[in-house]
Short mmCIF file of C-alpha atoms in Angstrom, two decimals:
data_model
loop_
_atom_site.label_atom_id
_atom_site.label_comp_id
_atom_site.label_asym_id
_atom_site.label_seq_id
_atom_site.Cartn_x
_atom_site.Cartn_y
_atom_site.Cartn_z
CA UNK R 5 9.39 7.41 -37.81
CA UNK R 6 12.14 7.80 -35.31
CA UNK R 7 11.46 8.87 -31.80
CA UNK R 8 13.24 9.35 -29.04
CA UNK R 9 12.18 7.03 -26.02
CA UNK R 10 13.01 7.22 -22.04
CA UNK R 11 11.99 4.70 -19.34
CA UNK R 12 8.85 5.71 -17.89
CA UNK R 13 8.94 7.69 -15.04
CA UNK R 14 6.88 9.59 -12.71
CA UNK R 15 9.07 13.33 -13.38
CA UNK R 16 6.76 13.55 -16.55
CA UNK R 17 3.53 12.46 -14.16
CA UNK R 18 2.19 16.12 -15.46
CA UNK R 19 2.44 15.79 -19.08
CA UNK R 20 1.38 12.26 -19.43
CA UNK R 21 -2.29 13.15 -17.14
CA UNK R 22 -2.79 15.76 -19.93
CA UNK R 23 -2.34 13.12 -22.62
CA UNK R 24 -4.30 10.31 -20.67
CA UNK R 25 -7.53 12.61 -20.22
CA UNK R 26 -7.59 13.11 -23.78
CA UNK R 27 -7.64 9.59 -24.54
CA UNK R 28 -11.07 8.34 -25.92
CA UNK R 29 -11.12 5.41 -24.25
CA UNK R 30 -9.09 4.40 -21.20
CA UNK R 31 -7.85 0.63 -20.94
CA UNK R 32 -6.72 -0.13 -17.42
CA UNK R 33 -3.61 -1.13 -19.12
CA UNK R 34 -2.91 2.32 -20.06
CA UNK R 35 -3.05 4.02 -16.62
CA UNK R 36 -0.16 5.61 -15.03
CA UNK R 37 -0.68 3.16 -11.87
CA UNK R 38 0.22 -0.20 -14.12
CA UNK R 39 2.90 1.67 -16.47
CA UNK R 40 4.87 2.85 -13.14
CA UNK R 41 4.37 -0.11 -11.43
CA UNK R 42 4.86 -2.57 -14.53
CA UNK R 43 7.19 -0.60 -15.71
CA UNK R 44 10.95 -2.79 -14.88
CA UNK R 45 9.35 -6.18 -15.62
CA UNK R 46 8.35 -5.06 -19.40
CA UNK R 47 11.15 -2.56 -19.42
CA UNK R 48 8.57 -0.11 -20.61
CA UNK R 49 9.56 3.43 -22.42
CA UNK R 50 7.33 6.73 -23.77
CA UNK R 51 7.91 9.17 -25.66
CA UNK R 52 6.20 12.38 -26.13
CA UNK R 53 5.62 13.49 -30.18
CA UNK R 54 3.16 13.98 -32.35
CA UNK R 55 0.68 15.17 -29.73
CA UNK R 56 0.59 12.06 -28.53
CA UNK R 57 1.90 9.54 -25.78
CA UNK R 58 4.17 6.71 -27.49
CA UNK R 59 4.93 3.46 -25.60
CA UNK R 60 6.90 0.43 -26.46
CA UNK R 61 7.96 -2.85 -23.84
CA UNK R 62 11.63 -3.94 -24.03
CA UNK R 63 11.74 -6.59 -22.23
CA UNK R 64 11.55 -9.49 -21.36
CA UNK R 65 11.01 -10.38 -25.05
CA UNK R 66 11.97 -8.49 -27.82
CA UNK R 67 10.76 -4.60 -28.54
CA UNK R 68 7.56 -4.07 -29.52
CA UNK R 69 4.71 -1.74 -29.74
CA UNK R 70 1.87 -0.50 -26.89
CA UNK R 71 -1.18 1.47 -28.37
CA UNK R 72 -0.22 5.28 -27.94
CA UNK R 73 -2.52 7.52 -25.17
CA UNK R 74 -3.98 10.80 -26.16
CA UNK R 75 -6.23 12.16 -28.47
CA UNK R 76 -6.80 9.69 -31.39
CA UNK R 77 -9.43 11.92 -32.99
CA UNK R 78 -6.79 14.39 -34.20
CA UNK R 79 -3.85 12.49 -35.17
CA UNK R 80 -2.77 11.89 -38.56
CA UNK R 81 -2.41 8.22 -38.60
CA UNK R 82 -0.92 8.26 -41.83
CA UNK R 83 1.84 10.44 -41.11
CA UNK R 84 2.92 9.09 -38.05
CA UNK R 85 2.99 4.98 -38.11
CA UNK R 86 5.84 3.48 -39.74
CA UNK R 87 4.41 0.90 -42.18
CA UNK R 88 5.60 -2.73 -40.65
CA UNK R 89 5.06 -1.36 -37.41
CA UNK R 90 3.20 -3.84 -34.71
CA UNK R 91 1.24 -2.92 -32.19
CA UNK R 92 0.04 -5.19 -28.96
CA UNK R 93 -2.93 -4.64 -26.16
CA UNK R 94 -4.97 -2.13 -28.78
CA UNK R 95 -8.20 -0.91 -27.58
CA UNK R 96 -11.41 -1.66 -29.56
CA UNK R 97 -11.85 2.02 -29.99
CA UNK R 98 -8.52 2.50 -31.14
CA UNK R 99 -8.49 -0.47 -33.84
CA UNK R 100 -11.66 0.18 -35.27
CA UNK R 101 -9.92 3.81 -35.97
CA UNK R 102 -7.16 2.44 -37.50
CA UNK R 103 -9.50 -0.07 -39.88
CA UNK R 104 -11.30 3.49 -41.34
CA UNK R 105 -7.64 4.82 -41.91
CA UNK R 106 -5.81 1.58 -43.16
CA UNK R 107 -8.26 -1.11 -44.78
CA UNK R 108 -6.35 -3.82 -45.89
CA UNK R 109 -3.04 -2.73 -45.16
CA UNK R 110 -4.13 -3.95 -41.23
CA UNK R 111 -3.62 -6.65 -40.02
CA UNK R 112 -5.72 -7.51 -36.68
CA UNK R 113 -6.10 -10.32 -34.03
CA UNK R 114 -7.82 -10.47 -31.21
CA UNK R 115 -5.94 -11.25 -27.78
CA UNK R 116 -8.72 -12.78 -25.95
CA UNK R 117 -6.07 -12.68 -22.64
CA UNK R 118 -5.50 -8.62 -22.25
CA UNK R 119 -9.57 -8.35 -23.05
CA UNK R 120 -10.49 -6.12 -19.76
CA UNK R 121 -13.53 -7.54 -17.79
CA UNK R 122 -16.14 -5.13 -16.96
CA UNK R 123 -18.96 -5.43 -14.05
CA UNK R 124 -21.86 -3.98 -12.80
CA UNK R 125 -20.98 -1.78 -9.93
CA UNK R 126 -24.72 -2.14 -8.96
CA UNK R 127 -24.29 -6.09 -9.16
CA UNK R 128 -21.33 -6.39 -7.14
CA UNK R 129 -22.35 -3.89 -4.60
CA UNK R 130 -26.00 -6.09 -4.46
CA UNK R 131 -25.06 -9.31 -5.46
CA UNK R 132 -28.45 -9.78 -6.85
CA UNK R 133 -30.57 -13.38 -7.29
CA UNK R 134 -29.39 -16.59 -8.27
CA UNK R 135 -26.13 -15.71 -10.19
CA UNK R 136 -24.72 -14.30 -7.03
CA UNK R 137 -25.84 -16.83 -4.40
CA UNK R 138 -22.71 -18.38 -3.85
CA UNK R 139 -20.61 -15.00 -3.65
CA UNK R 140 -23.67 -13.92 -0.94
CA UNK R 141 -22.82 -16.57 1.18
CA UNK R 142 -19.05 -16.00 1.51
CA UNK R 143 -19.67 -12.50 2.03
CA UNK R 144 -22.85 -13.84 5.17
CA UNK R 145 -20.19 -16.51 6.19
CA UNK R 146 -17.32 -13.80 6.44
CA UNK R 147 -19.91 -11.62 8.59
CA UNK R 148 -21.37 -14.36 11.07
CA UNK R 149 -17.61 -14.85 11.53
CA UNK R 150 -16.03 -12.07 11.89
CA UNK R 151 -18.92 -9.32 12.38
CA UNK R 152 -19.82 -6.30 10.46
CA UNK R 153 -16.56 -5.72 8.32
CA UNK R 154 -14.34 -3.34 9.14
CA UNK R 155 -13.50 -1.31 6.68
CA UNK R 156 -10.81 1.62 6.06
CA UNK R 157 -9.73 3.54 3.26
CA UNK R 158 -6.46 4.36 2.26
CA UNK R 159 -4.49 6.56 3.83
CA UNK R 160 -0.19 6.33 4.98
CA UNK R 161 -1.13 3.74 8.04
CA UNK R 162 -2.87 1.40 5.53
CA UNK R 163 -0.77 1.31 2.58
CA UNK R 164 2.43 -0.14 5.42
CA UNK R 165 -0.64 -2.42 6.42
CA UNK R 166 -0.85 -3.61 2.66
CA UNK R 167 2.79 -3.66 2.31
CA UNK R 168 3.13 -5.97 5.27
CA UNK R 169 0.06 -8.03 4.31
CA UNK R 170 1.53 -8.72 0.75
CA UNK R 171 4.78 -10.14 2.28
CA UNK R 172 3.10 -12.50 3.89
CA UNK R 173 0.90 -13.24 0.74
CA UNK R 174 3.68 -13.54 -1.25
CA UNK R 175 5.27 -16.30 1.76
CA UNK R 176 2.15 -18.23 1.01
CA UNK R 177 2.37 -18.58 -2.53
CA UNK R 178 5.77 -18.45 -3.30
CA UNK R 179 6.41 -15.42 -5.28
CA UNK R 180 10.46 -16.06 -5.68
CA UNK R 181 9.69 -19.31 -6.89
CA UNK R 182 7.27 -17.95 -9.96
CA UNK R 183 8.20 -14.70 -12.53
CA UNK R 184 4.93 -13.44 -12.91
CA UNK R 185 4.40 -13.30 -9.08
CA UNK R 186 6.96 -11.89 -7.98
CA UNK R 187 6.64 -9.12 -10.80
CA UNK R 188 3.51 -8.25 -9.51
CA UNK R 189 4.31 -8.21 -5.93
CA UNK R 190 7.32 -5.83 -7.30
CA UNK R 191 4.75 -3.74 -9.29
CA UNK R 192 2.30 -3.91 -6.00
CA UNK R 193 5.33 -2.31 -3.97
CA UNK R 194 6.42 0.27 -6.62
CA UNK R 195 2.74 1.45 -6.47
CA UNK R 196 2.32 1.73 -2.89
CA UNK R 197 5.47 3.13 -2.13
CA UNK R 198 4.38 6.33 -4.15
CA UNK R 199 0.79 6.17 -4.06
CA UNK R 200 0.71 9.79 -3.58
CA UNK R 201 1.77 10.53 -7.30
CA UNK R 202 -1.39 9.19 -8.29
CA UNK R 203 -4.29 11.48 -9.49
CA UNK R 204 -7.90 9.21 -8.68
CA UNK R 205 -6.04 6.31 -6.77
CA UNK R 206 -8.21 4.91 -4.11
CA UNK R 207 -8.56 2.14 -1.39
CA UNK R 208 -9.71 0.13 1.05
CA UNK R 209 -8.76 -2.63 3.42
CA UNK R 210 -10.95 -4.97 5.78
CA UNK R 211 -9.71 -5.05 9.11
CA UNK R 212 -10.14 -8.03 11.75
CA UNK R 213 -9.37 -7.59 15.36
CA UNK R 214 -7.22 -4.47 14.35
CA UNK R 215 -5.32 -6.70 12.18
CA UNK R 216 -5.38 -6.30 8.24
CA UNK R 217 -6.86 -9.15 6.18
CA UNK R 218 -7.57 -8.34 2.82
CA UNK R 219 -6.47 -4.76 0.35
CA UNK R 220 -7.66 -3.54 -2.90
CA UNK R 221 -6.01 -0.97 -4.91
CA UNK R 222 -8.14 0.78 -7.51
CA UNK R 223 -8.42 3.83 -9.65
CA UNK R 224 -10.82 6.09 -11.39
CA UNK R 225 -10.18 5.60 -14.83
CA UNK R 226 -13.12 8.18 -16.61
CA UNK R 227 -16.85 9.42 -15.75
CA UNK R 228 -17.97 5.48 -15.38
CA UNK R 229 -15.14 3.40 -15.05
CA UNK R 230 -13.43 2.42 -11.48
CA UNK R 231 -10.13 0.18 -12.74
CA UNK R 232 -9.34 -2.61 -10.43
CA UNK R 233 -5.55 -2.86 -9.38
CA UNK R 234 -4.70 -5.46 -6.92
CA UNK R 235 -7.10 -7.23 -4.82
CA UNK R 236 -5.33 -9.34 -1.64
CA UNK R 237 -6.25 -11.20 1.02
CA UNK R 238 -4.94 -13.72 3.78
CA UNK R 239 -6.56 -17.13 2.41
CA UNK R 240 -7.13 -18.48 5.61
CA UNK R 241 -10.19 -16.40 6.08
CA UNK R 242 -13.26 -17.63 4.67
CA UNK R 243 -15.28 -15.12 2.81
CA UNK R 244 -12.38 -12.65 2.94
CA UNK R 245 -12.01 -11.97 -1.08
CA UNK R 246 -15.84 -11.94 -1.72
CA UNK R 247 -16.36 -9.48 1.05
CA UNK R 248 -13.47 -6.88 0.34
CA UNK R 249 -14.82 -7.00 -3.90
CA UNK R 250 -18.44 -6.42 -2.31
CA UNK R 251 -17.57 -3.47 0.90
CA UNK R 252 -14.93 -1.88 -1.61
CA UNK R 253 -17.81 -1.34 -4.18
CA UNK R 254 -19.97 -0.20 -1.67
CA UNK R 255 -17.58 2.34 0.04
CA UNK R 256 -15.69 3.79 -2.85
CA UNK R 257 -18.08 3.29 -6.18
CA UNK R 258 -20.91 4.55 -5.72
CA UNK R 259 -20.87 6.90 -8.30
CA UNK R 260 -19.77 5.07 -11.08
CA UNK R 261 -21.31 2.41 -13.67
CA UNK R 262 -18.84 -0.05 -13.74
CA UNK R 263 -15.56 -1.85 -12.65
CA UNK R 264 -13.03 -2.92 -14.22
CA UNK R 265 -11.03 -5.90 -13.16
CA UNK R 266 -8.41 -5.98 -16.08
CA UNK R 267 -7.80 -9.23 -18.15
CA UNK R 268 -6.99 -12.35 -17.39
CA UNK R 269 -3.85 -13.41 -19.48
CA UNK R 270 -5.50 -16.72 -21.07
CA UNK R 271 -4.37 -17.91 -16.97
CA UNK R 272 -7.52 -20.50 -16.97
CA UNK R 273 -7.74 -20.54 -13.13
CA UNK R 274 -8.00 -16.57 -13.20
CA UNK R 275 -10.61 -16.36 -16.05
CA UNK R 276 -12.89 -18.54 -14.21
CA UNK R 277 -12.71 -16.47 -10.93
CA UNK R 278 -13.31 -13.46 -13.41
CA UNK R 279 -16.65 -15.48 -15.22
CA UNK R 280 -17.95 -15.92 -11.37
CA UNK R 281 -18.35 -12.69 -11.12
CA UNK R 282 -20.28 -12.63 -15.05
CA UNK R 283 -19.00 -9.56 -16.32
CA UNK R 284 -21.69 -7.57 -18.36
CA UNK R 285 -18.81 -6.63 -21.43
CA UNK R 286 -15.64 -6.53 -22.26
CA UNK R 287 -12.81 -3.81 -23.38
CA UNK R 288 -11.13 -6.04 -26.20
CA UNK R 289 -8.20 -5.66 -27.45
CA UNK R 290 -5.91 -6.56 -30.53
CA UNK R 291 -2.55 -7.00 -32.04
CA UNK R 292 -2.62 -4.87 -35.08
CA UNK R 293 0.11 -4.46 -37.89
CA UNK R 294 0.57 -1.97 -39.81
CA UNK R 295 1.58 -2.83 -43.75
#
């Protein structure tokens, strides 16, 4: 089926809220916060038919499918996928929809790197027993150090402090020198620059000696989800990362379930920093073709 698709943008901000509230389950992946900010890199277009939210990447490979956002209950599946169509980062919600509909003419894999990681808010706010010990201890090390954090939420004087504090992040680990980094700390800056825009974006930042050490970036996604952006920190600072994850969950999460830190793109270094922190499920997702 032929649609016509745009670059996404944040004019249709509106519309695509309407169609993302509707959606049955809500993949970090899917929010307007990583389609705006991702949105150059993967040269990533929408259209609006069918009652639903269409998406497709462009780049930098070649064109292919994103799950569309909206209400999957009432859609006529049949009538609106082209057969040979594939689709990447499909929620488990989504795909097991698809299985009723299609049978054998799906195809489906599962892409262990865009599963989501989901946490105990509880846990991370606690850090309860033995599993935690470790992350306890940065967070008491960080606090005989430093003091009682000092925390802030975000308003316009934080987000330059996170703008300023991601340069010099970005110094330290070279993000010219690597693609994926310096995408993100282009997505990072796209975000921040028009944080505003965002309905249920939220904040925090830890503070030392008036001086900003460490950011996180999150968003409501439903009822019981809080969806983890960006998470930085100077790396100098011992404790700094384990003590932002545990004050921002404290401070800003309190009434929700869980957190989600999105996936960790089969990057073996990140998926072990996401184990530490023993997530109790996952969000999977698939690549699914339609025959």
């Amino acid at each position: 089926m032929q649609r016509t698709y745009t670059p996404v943008t944040l004019d249709e901000t509106e519309r695509f809220y309407t169609y993302w509230k509707a959606t049955p389950q809500r993949s970090i992946d899917y929010s307007l916060v990583n389609l705006w900010g991702w949105q150059q890199h993967y040269g990533l277009e929408w259209s609006f038919a069918d009652d639903l939210c269409w998406l497709r990447q462009t780049a930098p490979c070649d064109t292919v499918c994103w799950a569309p956002v909206g209400d999957w209950t009432k859609v006529d599946w049949e009538k609106v996928i082209t057969p040979g169509t594939t689709f990447i980062r499909v929620p488990e919600t989504l795909e097991a929809m698809w299985r009723e509909v299609f049978g054998e003419r799906m195809t489906s894999v599962e892409a262990r790197g865009q599963w989501e990681y989901i946490y105990s808010r509880e846990e991370l706010a606690q850090l309860p027993g033995r599993p935690f010990h470790k992350k306890k201890n940065h967070v008491s090390a960080y606090v005989r150090t430093y003091g009682e954090p000092d925390y802030h939420r975000l308003d316009d004087k934080m987000v330059e402090d996170c703008l300023a504090l991601q340069d010099v992040w970005c110094q330290w680990h070279g993000c010219e020198g690597s693609p994926s980094l310096n995408a993100e700390n282009d997505a990072i800056n796209r975000v921040l620059a028009h944080y505003e825009h965002f309905r249920n974006l939220c904040g925090g930042a830890l503070y030392i000696n008036g001086e900003i050490a460490a950011f996180t970036i999150a968003e409501r996604l439903d009822e019981a989800n809080m969806g983890v952006h960006y998470e930085k920190g100077l790396n100098d600072i011992r404790g700094v990362y384990q003590t932002i994850n545990n004050v921002f969950c404290k401070r800003e999460c309190e009434d929700v379930a869980f957190i989600n830190r999105a996936q960790d793109l089969d990057e073996e270094g990140l998926r072990h920093a996401k184990e530490s922190y023993h997530p109790v499920t996952f969000l999977h997702k698939f690549t699914v073709t339609i025959r």
